Amino acid sequence: MTDSVINRLVAQAPSPGHHISFFRLGGIETVELTDFHARAGRLALWLRELGIGRGDRIGILAANCLEWMLLDLAAIRLGAVSVGFDPAKFDTDTGLCERYRLSVLFTDGAPTAPGSRSLGEVGPAAERPRPGEVLEPIVYSPDDVLSLKLTSGSTGEPKTLTAGVGSVDDDLRAVQEMFAHGADDNLLVFLPLSVVQQRYWTYSALRWGHDVTICTYESAFPALRLIRPTVVMGVPGFFESARKHIQARMGDAAGGDEDGARRDAVRQLFGDRIRYLWTGSAPAAAGTLRFFTDAGLPIFEGYGLNETCIVAKNHPGAHREGSVGRVLPGKQVLLDAEGVIHVRAEHPVCRGYEQAPPGVSERVFAADGTVRTNDIGRLDEDGFLYIHGRADDVIVLDNGRKIAVRPLEEHMKISPAIEECVVFCPTQTHLVAVVSPAVEPVGPAEEQAIAEQLARTNAAFGADEQIRYVVVAHPGFGVENGLLTSQLKPRRGRIHDTYRSRIHDNQGSIHAVRD
């Protein structure tokens, strides 16, 4: 693996002149990448003193911070396996060390559980000089495990995957070929570092020489204004919120020049250096993609799963509206008779879930690692991939008609009053939408806006696709109440369970169709 990005991170210090930064509301902490790499090496020596060696698992339960990435890079330097936990979903008292076979769990909370330690130990350990101590060289093969990945758990308990080095290498090289991140770039990362792909951008900075800035989701907008990134790595929910924020700033300032007002508002929020925006993880609304592109900020949608990592990506020079891009080198998309997407990779992420009940892995993974995604899609004549929805999200009515709910949900979300929408079919005879409002509390004006959007959506679709009524969620969908994943995707099962009685009852707070 002479071209392995991961082996390069182990064997060679980065070029000088580039930085990793952490933005917090109180200021920015910045470290040159050469120093960061050296600190990770000293931290790896300290971890070795704790008895951690190659293949041992290091858990990290913390919000985004530089110490998070220091631990992750130290694990790579040591040959250990990092396991990231989203603080919104886990705590130290849930038996994480035993359940995931961790040698140690670092947390930014109280380290009260057996096997846990304070994240506060990481910084001093990384700074402490260690003259004469050296790390034995680690060389990875493509099948070696770099990290454990936990699925979002949107349909139950998170499942565990082992992320192979070959898969990570393939994705990093493909992304660099598409986007050519270089010396003038600063990539902003605010999604949880517990998601392996969010750590990719630090690996990229170390390998190809550019800046990277990390912050939390809550501080993303202030960070944009201050650091002026060239690339923003986000999800559709973030960009939809940004669009509404920009539209509110525009107000009546257009003075007949709506395009000019939009570009000014976009620059005020995102700065004046954006080269492109990256979105993935969930379907993005066509209107949101068009909004940013028309404002001079090209936004590129892609597609992937935890089980496959990046499968396809639009990028400069190969971008087709409505698609999620061409399939990456080393990946192959196969469509079965029902249009369900299967993904085969030269280096699969893994070949099954770890410690899964009998039959669970077999429903997703073939023996060679090919993944049944459960997404329905098609490939056009030029190799661009289009996603039409989830196989589970195709509702079969009692008349035999199949309804794909995603287009209905996206149409409902056109309204500024609706943040998120999920459509259900409680009795196989009619559709019901549960919407998360953009503004709370919901007053008469917001109710009217939702009702008007319901009428517009029903007018745009056929007789079998009519939404009979809308349930307005209170409180709205959020990560903190378990109705969104950490990547802001709706947890359909939990939403249905939470609003089951109102979905089946068209009285109360449900908005009926208005003529």
Short mmCIF file of C-alpha atoms in Angstrom, two decimals:
data_model
loop_
_atom_site.label_atom_id
_atom_site.label_comp_id
_atom_site.label_asym_id
_atom_site.label_seq_id
_atom_site.Cartn_x
_atom_site.Cartn_y
_atom_site.Cartn_z
CA MET A 1 0.00 0.00 0.00
CA THR A 2 2.63 2.49 -1.07
CA ASP A 3 -0.09 5.08 -1.84
CA SER A 4 -2.02 4.50 1.38
CA VAL A 5 -3.13 7.77 2.93
CA ILE A 6 -3.30 6.16 6.36
CA ASN A 7 0.21 4.71 6.12
CA ARG A 8 1.43 8.15 5.05
CA LEU A 9 -0.08 9.68 8.21
CA VAL A 10 1.88 7.17 10.28
CA ALA A 11 5.21 7.36 8.51
CA GLN A 12 5.58 10.97 7.48
CA ALA A 13 5.01 14.32 9.16
CA PRO A 14 2.91 16.83 7.18
CA SER A 15 4.41 19.72 5.27
CA PRO A 16 4.79 22.91 7.35
CA GLY A 17 2.63 25.97 6.91
CA HIS A 18 -0.87 24.53 7.43
CA HIS A 19 -3.06 24.40 10.52
CA ILE A 20 -5.83 22.64 12.37
CA SER A 21 -8.05 24.94 14.41
CA PHE A 22 -10.92 24.59 16.84
CA PHE A 23 -13.47 27.38 16.92
CA ARG A 24 -15.45 28.07 20.06
CA LEU A 25 -17.55 31.10 20.86
CA GLY A 26 -14.75 32.40 23.08
CA GLY A 27 -12.12 32.30 20.34
CA ILE A 28 -10.03 30.03 18.12
CA GLU A 29 -7.30 27.56 19.14
CA THR A 30 -4.89 26.94 16.26
CA VAL A 31 -2.07 24.39 15.98
CA GLU A 32 0.30 23.92 13.06
CA LEU A 33 -0.20 20.48 11.53
CA THR A 34 3.46 19.55 12.01
CA ASP A 35 3.09 20.24 15.76
CA PHE A 36 -0.27 18.43 15.81
CA HIS A 37 1.34 15.34 14.26
CA ALA A 38 4.16 15.46 16.83
CA ARG A 39 1.69 15.82 19.71
CA ALA A 40 -0.22 12.77 18.45
CA GLY A 41 3.01 10.80 18.50
CA ARG A 42 3.70 11.76 22.13
CA LEU A 43 0.11 10.93 23.02
CA ALA A 44 0.49 7.50 21.39
CA LEU A 45 3.51 6.84 23.63
CA TRP A 46 1.42 7.74 26.68
CA LEU A 47 -1.37 5.42 25.54
CA ARG A 48 1.24 2.69 25.19
CA GLU A 49 2.20 3.31 28.83
CA LEU A 50 -1.45 2.66 29.72
CA GLY A 51 -1.09 -0.78 28.16
CA ILE A 52 -2.82 -0.02 24.86
CA GLY A 53 -1.37 -1.65 21.78
CA ARG A 54 -2.17 -2.60 18.23
CA GLY A 55 -5.78 -3.66 17.75
CA ASP A 56 -6.94 -2.38 21.16
CA ARG A 57 -10.01 -0.14 21.17
CA ILE A 58 -10.02 3.45 22.37
CA GLY A 59 -13.47 4.94 22.95
CA ILE A 60 -14.08 8.69 22.65
CA LEU A 61 -17.31 10.14 24.04
CA ALA A 62 -17.01 13.89 23.64
CA ALA A 63 -18.16 16.91 21.72
CA ASN A 64 -15.96 18.10 18.85
CA CYS A 65 -12.58 19.44 20.01
CA LEU A 66 -8.90 19.24 19.10
CA GLU A 67 -8.33 16.58 21.77
CA TRP A 68 -10.81 14.36 19.91
CA MET A 69 -8.70 14.43 16.76
CA LEU A 70 -5.45 14.11 18.74
CA LEU A 71 -6.73 10.85 20.23
CA ASP A 72 -7.88 9.61 16.84
CA LEU A 73 -4.52 10.34 15.19
CA ALA A 74 -2.65 8.86 18.16
CA ALA A 75 -4.70 5.68 17.77
CA ILE A 76 -3.70 5.52 14.10
CA ARG A 77 -0.03 6.07 15.00
CA LEU A 78 -0.27 3.29 17.61
CA GLY A 79 -2.27 0.81 15.51
CA ALA A 80 -5.21 1.02 17.91
CA VAL A 81 -8.86 1.21 16.85
CA SER A 82 -10.86 4.36 17.59
CA VAL A 83 -14.53 4.11 18.54
CA GLY A 84 -16.47 7.37 18.47
CA PHE A 85 -19.65 7.89 20.47
CA ASP A 86 -22.11 10.68 19.88
CA PRO A 87 -22.72 12.50 23.20
CA ALA A 88 -26.33 13.07 22.13
CA LYS A 89 -26.92 9.30 22.21
CA PHE A 90 -24.54 7.80 24.76
CA ASP A 91 -23.25 8.39 28.26
CA THR A 92 -20.46 6.76 30.26
CA ASP A 93 -22.84 4.86 32.52
CA THR A 94 -24.34 2.68 29.78
CA GLY A 95 -21.66 -0.01 29.92
CA LEU A 96 -19.82 1.16 26.80
CA CYS A 97 -16.47 -0.39 27.72
CA GLU A 98 -17.95 -3.83 28.17
CA ARG A 99 -20.39 -3.65 25.26
CA TYR A 100 -17.79 -2.48 22.71
CA ARG A 101 -14.76 -4.19 24.28
CA LEU A 102 -12.91 -0.94 24.92
CA SER A 103 -9.53 -0.79 26.61
CA VAL A 104 -10.27 2.77 27.70
CA LEU A 105 -13.01 5.36 27.21
CA PHE A 106 -12.15 9.07 27.17
CA THR A 107 -15.00 11.44 27.94
CA ASP A 108 -15.49 15.17 28.37
CA GLY A 109 -18.06 14.37 31.05
CA ALA A 110 -17.53 12.87 34.47
CA PRO A 111 -15.37 9.72 34.10
CA THR A 112 -17.32 7.73 36.67
CA ALA A 113 -17.88 4.49 34.76
CA PRO A 114 -15.31 1.66 34.98
CA GLY A 115 -12.64 2.04 32.31
CA SER A 116 -13.33 5.73 31.64
CA ARG A 117 -10.84 8.60 31.86
CA SER A 118 -11.11 12.36 31.53
CA LEU A 119 -10.49 13.92 28.15
CA GLY A 120 -8.65 16.59 30.14
CA GLU A 121 -5.68 14.19 30.44
CA VAL A 122 -5.10 14.22 26.69
CA GLY A 123 -3.64 17.72 26.26
CA PRO A 124 -0.96 17.46 28.98
CA ALA A 125 -0.01 13.95 27.82
CA ALA A 126 0.43 15.19 24.27
CA GLU A 127 2.64 18.11 25.42
CA ARG A 128 4.93 16.11 27.70
CA PRO A 129 8.44 15.60 26.19
CA ARG A 130 9.52 11.98 25.82
CA PRO A 131 13.23 12.01 24.93
CA GLY A 132 14.53 8.68 23.70
CA GLU A 133 11.11 7.07 23.40
CA VAL A 134 10.04 6.02 19.92
CA LEU A 135 7.02 4.37 18.35
CA GLU A 136 7.52 1.14 16.48
CA PRO A 137 6.56 1.67 12.83
CA ILE A 138 3.00 0.57 12.04
CA VAL A 139 2.12 -0.56 8.52
CA TYR A 140 -1.52 -1.13 7.64
CA SER A 141 -2.93 -3.53 5.08
CA PRO A 142 -6.25 -2.79 3.29
CA ASP A 143 -8.17 -5.25 5.47
CA ASP A 144 -6.89 -3.86 8.78
CA VAL A 145 -9.50 -2.13 10.95
CA LEU A 146 -9.01 1.60 11.42
CA SER A 147 -12.14 2.43 13.39
CA LEU A 148 -15.48 1.14 14.56
CA LYS A 149 -18.52 2.83 13.02
CA LEU A 150 -21.87 2.92 14.78
CA THR A 151 -24.92 3.26 12.56
CA SER A 152 -27.33 6.08 13.34
CA GLY A 153 -29.81 3.68 14.90
CA SER A 154 -32.72 5.37 13.13
CA THR A 155 -34.64 2.08 13.16
CA GLY A 156 -33.44 0.68 16.48
CA GLU A 157 -30.22 0.17 18.44
CA PRO A 158 -27.04 1.26 16.63
CA LYS A 159 -25.26 -1.54 14.79
CA THR A 160 -21.47 -1.78 14.77
CA LEU A 161 -19.28 -1.91 11.68
CA THR A 162 -15.53 -2.24 11.39
CA ALA A 163 -14.15 0.36 8.96
CA GLY A 164 -11.29 -1.05 6.92
CA VAL A 165 -8.19 0.92 5.95
CA GLY A 166 -8.60 0.11 2.26
CA SER A 167 -12.08 1.63 2.18
CA VAL A 168 -10.92 4.83 3.88
CA ASP A 169 -7.93 5.13 1.55
CA ASP A 170 -10.09 4.68 -1.54
CA ASP A 171 -12.54 7.39 -0.47
CA LEU A 172 -9.85 9.90 0.47
CA ARG A 173 -8.02 9.49 -2.83
CA ALA A 174 -11.26 9.74 -4.83
CA VAL A 175 -12.34 12.92 -3.01
CA GLN A 176 -8.95 14.53 -3.57
CA GLU A 177 -9.09 13.70 -7.27
CA MET A 178 -12.56 15.28 -7.55
CA PHE A 179 -12.03 18.43 -5.49
CA ALA A 180 -8.24 18.97 -5.45
CA HIS A 181 -8.04 20.44 -1.93
CA GLY A 182 -4.88 22.51 -1.75
CA ALA A 183 -2.80 25.09 0.05
CA ASP A 184 -5.43 27.86 -0.10
CA ASP A 185 -8.26 25.72 1.27
CA ASN A 186 -9.74 25.75 4.77
CA LEU A 187 -12.38 23.05 5.30
CA LEU A 188 -14.99 23.71 8.00
CA VAL A 189 -16.16 20.61 9.88
CA PHE A 190 -18.96 20.83 12.44
CA LEU A 191 -20.77 17.48 12.28
CA PRO A 192 -19.87 15.02 15.06
CA LEU A 193 -16.37 13.58 14.89
CA SER A 194 -17.92 10.33 16.09
CA VAL A 195 -18.85 9.92 12.40
CA VAL A 196 -15.73 8.52 10.73
CA GLN A 197 -16.13 10.56 7.55
CA GLN A 198 -15.91 13.83 9.50
CA ARG A 199 -12.36 12.81 10.48
CA TYR A 200 -11.49 12.35 6.81
CA TRP A 201 -10.99 16.08 6.39
CA THR A 202 -8.23 16.21 9.00
CA TYR A 203 -6.56 13.20 7.35
CA SER A 204 -6.83 15.11 4.06
CA ALA A 205 -5.22 18.21 5.58
CA LEU A 206 -2.33 16.15 6.94
CA ARG A 207 -1.80 14.32 3.64
CA TRP A 208 -2.34 17.04 1.01
CA GLY A 209 -1.52 20.24 2.87
CA HIS A 210 -4.45 22.53 3.62
CA ASP A 211 -6.13 23.99 6.68
CA VAL A 212 -9.06 22.45 8.52
CA THR A 213 -11.25 24.07 11.17
CA ILE A 214 -13.41 22.09 13.59
CA CYS A 215 -16.30 23.39 15.64
CA THR A 216 -19.62 22.15 17.02
CA TYR A 217 -22.87 22.31 15.11
CA GLU A 218 -24.13 25.02 17.48
CA SER A 219 -21.21 27.32 16.66
CA ALA A 220 -21.14 26.71 12.89
CA PHE A 221 -22.77 29.99 11.84
CA PRO A 222 -20.53 32.22 14.00
CA ALA A 223 -17.52 30.23 12.76
CA LEU A 224 -18.45 30.87 9.13
CA ARG A 225 -18.30 34.60 9.58
CA LEU A 226 -14.98 34.60 11.40
CA ILE A 227 -12.81 31.98 9.69
CA ARG A 228 -13.99 32.50 6.06
CA PRO A 229 -13.67 28.84 4.96
CA THR A 230 -13.34 27.75 1.35
CA VAL A 231 -15.30 24.51 1.84
CA VAL A 232 -18.19 23.71 4.20
CA MET A 233 -18.99 20.07 4.95
CA GLY A 234 -22.66 19.91 5.88
CA VAL A 235 -25.93 18.03 5.64
CA PRO A 236 -29.19 19.14 3.97
CA GLY A 237 -30.76 20.25 7.25
CA PHE A 238 -27.92 22.71 7.82
CA PHE A 239 -28.11 24.19 4.34
CA GLU A 240 -31.90 24.45 4.50
CA SER A 241 -31.55 26.38 7.78
CA ALA A 242 -28.88 28.57 6.16
CA ARG A 243 -31.16 29.27 3.20
CA LYS A 244 -34.00 30.39 5.47
CA HIS A 245 -31.56 32.51 7.47
CA ILE A 246 -30.33 34.17 4.27
CA GLN A 247 -33.88 34.74 3.00
CA ALA A 248 -34.78 36.41 6.29
CA ARG A 249 -31.71 38.67 5.95
CA MET A 250 -32.68 39.61 2.43
CA GLY A 251 -36.09 40.87 3.55
CA ASP A 252 -37.08 43.87 1.47
CA ALA A 253 -33.48 44.86 0.78
CA ALA A 254 -33.56 43.61 -2.76
CA GLY A 255 -34.83 46.90 -4.16
CA GLY A 256 -35.70 45.07 -7.35
CA ASP A 257 -32.37 43.24 -7.45
CA GLU A 258 -33.20 39.96 -5.73
CA ASP A 259 -30.11 38.17 -7.08
CA GLY A 260 -27.82 40.92 -5.78
CA ALA A 261 -29.49 40.93 -2.37
CA ARG A 262 -29.16 37.17 -2.15
CA ARG A 263 -25.47 37.24 -3.03
CA ASP A 264 -24.83 39.94 -0.41
CA ALA A 265 -26.71 37.98 2.27
CA VAL A 266 -24.84 34.80 1.36
CA ARG A 267 -21.47 36.57 1.65
CA GLN A 268 -22.45 37.99 5.04
CA LEU A 269 -23.16 34.50 6.33
CA PHE A 270 -20.56 32.34 4.54
CA GLY A 271 -17.78 34.83 3.94
CA ASP A 272 -16.19 35.66 0.61
CA ARG A 273 -13.90 32.66 0.03
CA ILE A 274 -16.29 29.73 -0.52
CA ARG A 275 -15.10 27.46 -3.32
CA TYR A 276 -17.88 24.90 -2.93
CA LEU A 277 -20.32 23.38 -0.44
CA TRP A 278 -20.54 19.64 0.28
CA THR A 279 -23.81 17.96 1.22
CA GLY A 280 -24.71 14.33 1.76
CA SER A 281 -26.05 11.88 4.35
CA ALA A 282 -29.69 12.62 3.44
CA PRO A 283 -31.56 13.82 0.34
CA ALA A 284 -31.26 17.56 -0.28
CA ALA A 285 -34.21 19.59 -1.55
CA ALA A 286 -33.80 20.64 -5.17
CA GLY A 287 -34.81 24.19 -4.24
CA THR A 288 -32.07 24.45 -1.65
CA LEU A 289 -29.40 23.19 -4.06
CA ARG A 290 -30.56 25.65 -6.72
CA PHE A 291 -30.69 28.52 -4.22
CA PHE A 292 -27.00 28.27 -3.35
CA THR A 293 -25.83 27.57 -6.88
CA ASP A 294 -27.74 30.62 -8.14
CA ALA A 295 -26.13 32.66 -5.36
CA GLY A 296 -22.65 31.77 -6.60
CA LEU A 297 -21.91 28.98 -4.09
CA PRO A 298 -21.86 25.67 -5.99
CA ILE A 299 -23.19 22.89 -3.80
CA PHE A 300 -22.47 19.26 -4.63
CA GLU A 301 -24.69 16.44 -3.43
CA GLY A 302 -23.43 12.89 -2.93
CA TYR A 303 -24.62 9.52 -1.72
CA GLY A 304 -23.40 6.90 0.71
CA LEU A 305 -24.22 4.85 3.78
CA ASN A 306 -22.32 3.80 6.87
CA GLU A 307 -22.10 0.36 5.28
CA THR A 308 -20.64 1.68 2.00
CA CYS A 309 -19.16 5.08 2.83
CA ILE A 310 -19.07 7.42 -0.21
CA VAL A 311 -20.63 5.77 -3.26
CA ALA A 312 -21.25 8.67 -5.65
CA LYS A 313 -20.56 12.41 -5.67
CA ASN A 314 -21.24 15.36 -7.91
CA HIS A 315 -18.17 17.55 -8.34
CA PRO A 316 -16.79 20.28 -10.59
CA GLY A 317 -16.74 19.08 -14.16
CA ALA A 318 -19.15 16.19 -13.48
CA HIS A 319 -22.37 17.56 -12.04
CA ARG A 320 -25.91 16.74 -13.08
CA GLU A 321 -28.90 18.35 -11.37
CA GLY A 322 -31.16 15.85 -9.62
CA SER A 323 -28.46 13.20 -9.40
CA VAL A 324 -26.05 12.33 -6.58
CA GLY A 325 -23.16 12.16 -9.02
CA ARG A 326 -21.12 9.50 -10.73
CA VAL A 327 -20.02 6.38 -8.88
CA LEU A 328 -16.55 6.61 -7.33
CA PRO A 329 -13.60 4.58 -8.67
CA GLY A 330 -13.42 1.26 -6.88
CA LYS A 331 -17.20 1.19 -6.33
CA GLN A 332 -19.88 -0.44 -8.49
CA VAL A 333 -23.64 0.13 -8.35
CA LEU A 334 -25.90 -2.80 -9.24
CA LEU A 335 -29.68 -2.51 -9.55
CA ASP A 336 -31.94 -5.48 -8.87
CA ALA A 337 -35.32 -6.16 -10.49
CA GLU A 338 -37.08 -3.83 -8.03
CA GLY A 339 -34.64 -0.99 -8.66
CA VAL A 340 -32.94 -1.46 -5.26
CA ILE A 341 -29.31 -0.31 -5.23
CA HIS A 342 -26.56 -2.80 -4.32
CA VAL A 343 -23.01 -1.52 -3.88
CA ARG A 344 -19.91 -3.58 -4.54
CA ALA A 345 -16.48 -2.22 -3.59
CA GLU A 346 -12.91 -3.22 -4.34
CA HIS A 347 -12.26 -2.63 -0.64
CA PRO A 348 -15.56 -3.03 1.27
CA VAL A 349 -16.03 -1.09 4.49
CA CYS A 350 -16.60 -4.48 6.12
CA ARG A 351 -18.50 -7.71 5.44
CA GLY A 352 -21.09 -7.62 8.18
CA TYR A 353 -22.20 -6.11 11.46
CA GLU A 354 -20.26 -6.97 14.58
CA GLN A 355 -22.10 -9.10 17.14
CA ALA A 356 -25.38 -8.82 15.24
CA PRO A 357 -28.27 -11.23 15.88
CA PRO A 358 -28.57 -14.10 13.39
CA GLY A 359 -29.81 -12.98 10.00
CA VAL A 360 -29.25 -9.23 10.48
CA SER A 361 -25.96 -9.02 8.57
CA GLU A 362 -27.17 -11.44 5.91
CA ARG A 363 -30.08 -9.14 5.01
CA VAL A 364 -27.62 -6.36 4.13
CA PHE A 365 -24.26 -7.94 3.25
CA ALA A 366 -23.54 -10.58 0.61
CA ALA A 367 -20.64 -12.93 1.21
CA ASP A 368 -18.30 -10.77 -0.90
CA GLY A 369 -19.22 -7.60 1.00
CA THR A 370 -21.76 -6.28 -1.56
CA VAL A 371 -24.28 -4.12 0.32
CA ARG A 372 -28.03 -4.05 -0.26
CA THR A 373 -28.75 -0.40 0.46
CA ASN A 374 -32.58 -0.58 0.47
CA ASP A 375 -32.55 2.64 -1.59
CA ILE A 376 -34.33 2.71 -4.92
CA GLY A 377 -32.56 4.41 -7.80
CA ARG A 378 -31.39 4.40 -11.39
CA LEU A 379 -28.28 5.10 -13.45
CA ASP A 380 -28.55 7.29 -16.54
CA GLU A 381 -26.71 6.71 -19.80
CA ASP A 382 -23.73 8.77 -18.58
CA GLY A 383 -23.36 6.91 -15.30
CA PHE A 384 -24.99 9.48 -12.99
CA LEU A 385 -26.90 7.93 -10.08
CA TYR A 386 -30.39 9.08 -9.08
CA ILE A 387 -32.06 8.17 -5.78
CA HIS A 388 -35.84 7.87 -5.77
CA GLY A 389 -36.36 6.93 -2.12
CA ARG A 390 -36.18 4.04 0.31
CA ALA A 391 -37.78 0.70 -0.43
CA ASP A 392 -39.36 0.91 3.05
CA ASP A 393 -40.74 4.36 2.21
CA VAL A 394 -42.78 3.07 -0.71
CA ILE A 395 -46.32 2.78 0.63
CA VAL A 396 -48.68 0.23 -0.90
CA LEU A 397 -52.32 1.35 -0.73
CA ASP A 398 -55.20 -1.08 -0.46
CA ASN A 399 -55.87 -0.53 -4.17
CA GLY A 400 -52.39 -1.85 -4.98
CA ARG A 401 -50.95 1.56 -5.95
CA LYS A 402 -47.35 2.14 -4.81
CA ILE A 403 -46.62 5.63 -3.46
CA ALA A 404 -43.06 6.97 -3.00
CA VAL A 405 -43.29 9.39 -0.09
CA ARG A 406 -40.03 11.31 -0.58
CA PRO A 407 -41.33 13.62 -3.36
CA LEU A 408 -44.34 14.49 -1.19
CA GLU A 409 -42.13 15.24 1.80
CA GLU A 410 -39.77 17.41 -0.22
CA HIS A 411 -42.69 19.35 -1.71
CA MET A 412 -44.13 20.04 1.76
CA LYS A 413 -40.72 21.35 2.89
CA ILE A 414 -40.81 24.07 0.24
CA SER A 415 -42.80 26.13 2.75
CA PRO A 416 -40.64 28.29 5.06
CA ALA A 417 -43.04 27.25 7.84
CA ILE A 418 -42.01 23.57 7.62
CA GLU A 419 -38.57 22.42 8.77
CA GLU A 420 -39.07 18.69 8.22
CA CYS A 421 -41.84 16.37 7.01
CA VAL A 422 -42.47 12.62 7.27
CA VAL A 423 -45.43 10.94 5.54
CA PHE A 424 -47.20 7.85 6.90
CA CYS A 425 -50.09 5.66 5.78
CA PRO A 426 -51.91 4.56 8.94
CA THR A 427 -54.63 2.38 7.38
CA GLN A 428 -53.43 1.76 3.79
CA THR A 429 -56.21 4.05 2.59
CA HIS A 430 -54.84 7.58 3.03
CA LEU A 431 -51.66 9.53 3.79
CA VAL A 432 -50.86 11.61 6.86
CA ALA A 433 -47.92 14.00 7.23
CA VAL A 434 -46.13 14.77 10.48
CA VAL A 435 -44.30 18.08 10.15
CA SER A 436 -41.71 19.74 12.34
CA PRO A 437 -42.43 23.49 12.29
CA ALA A 438 -39.74 26.02 11.48
CA VAL A 439 -40.96 28.33 14.25
CA GLU A 440 -42.31 27.51 17.70
CA PRO A 441 -44.73 28.11 19.24
CA VAL A 442 -47.01 27.57 16.27
CA GLY A 443 -49.59 30.33 16.02
CA PRO A 444 -52.49 30.96 13.64
CA ALA A 445 -50.18 32.42 10.96
CA GLU A 446 -47.94 29.35 10.99
CA GLU A 447 -50.97 27.02 10.95
CA GLN A 448 -52.33 28.87 7.94
CA ALA A 449 -48.98 28.64 6.11
CA ILE A 450 -48.82 24.88 6.74
CA ALA A 451 -52.41 24.43 5.55
CA GLU A 452 -51.71 26.43 2.41
CA GLN A 453 -48.62 24.33 1.64
CA LEU A 454 -50.69 21.19 2.15
CA ALA A 455 -53.14 22.47 -0.47
CA ARG A 456 -50.30 23.26 -2.89
CA THR A 457 -48.74 19.83 -2.43
CA ASN A 458 -52.02 18.02 -2.97
CA ALA A 459 -52.64 20.07 -6.10
CA ALA A 460 -49.24 19.01 -7.47
CA PHE A 461 -49.80 15.25 -7.05
CA GLY A 462 -52.30 12.63 -8.17
CA ALA A 463 -55.46 11.35 -6.50
CA ASP A 464 -53.74 8.47 -4.68
CA GLU A 465 -51.00 10.77 -3.38
CA GLN A 466 -53.22 13.19 -1.48
CA ILE A 467 -52.21 13.96 2.12
CA ARG A 468 -55.44 13.97 4.08
CA TYR A 469 -54.19 15.92 7.09
CA VAL A 470 -51.09 17.16 8.88
CA VAL A 471 -49.92 16.56 12.43
CA VAL A 472 -47.76 19.42 13.72
CA ALA A 473 -45.07 18.05 16.02
CA HIS A 474 -44.52 19.74 19.37
CA PRO A 475 -41.75 20.01 20.18
CA GLY A 476 -40.23 19.84 16.71
CA PHE A 477 -37.91 17.07 15.60
CA GLY A 478 -34.49 17.36 17.23
CA VAL A 479 -31.42 15.33 18.07
CA GLU A 480 -32.01 15.99 21.76
CA ASN A 481 -35.50 14.43 21.75
CA GLY A 482 -34.39 11.48 19.64
CA LEU A 483 -36.46 12.31 16.56
CA LEU A 484 -33.43 13.22 14.41
CA THR A 485 -30.16 11.36 14.03
CA SER A 486 -26.88 13.15 14.74
CA GLN A 487 -26.76 13.87 11.00
CA LEU A 488 -30.24 15.44 11.17
CA LYS A 489 -32.13 12.67 9.42
CA PRO A 490 -35.67 11.90 10.69
CA ARG A 491 -36.05 8.75 12.75
CA ARG A 492 -39.24 7.56 11.10
CA GLY A 493 -39.99 4.76 13.54
CA ARG A 494 -39.61 6.98 16.60
CA ILE A 495 -41.62 9.78 15.01
CA HIS A 496 -44.43 7.32 14.26
CA ASP A 497 -44.35 5.93 17.82
CA THR A 498 -44.31 9.43 19.34
CA TYR A 499 -47.29 10.68 17.32
CA ARG A 500 -49.12 7.38 16.78
CA SER A 501 -52.40 8.46 18.39
CA ARG A 502 -52.53 11.76 16.49
CA ILE A 503 -51.64 10.08 13.20
CA HIS A 504 -54.68 7.82 13.63
CA ASP A 505 -57.00 10.59 14.85
CA ASN A 506 -57.93 13.42 12.51
CA GLN A 507 -59.27 15.55 15.31
CA GLY A 508 -57.34 17.61 17.82
CA SER A 509 -54.35 19.53 16.49
CA ILE A 510 -54.39 18.01 13.02
CA HIS A 511 -54.74 20.39 10.10
CA ALA A 512 -57.28 19.08 7.62
CA VAL A 513 -57.14 19.86 3.94
CA ARG A 514 -58.69 23.25 3.24
CA ASP A 515 -60.42 24.08 -0.02
#
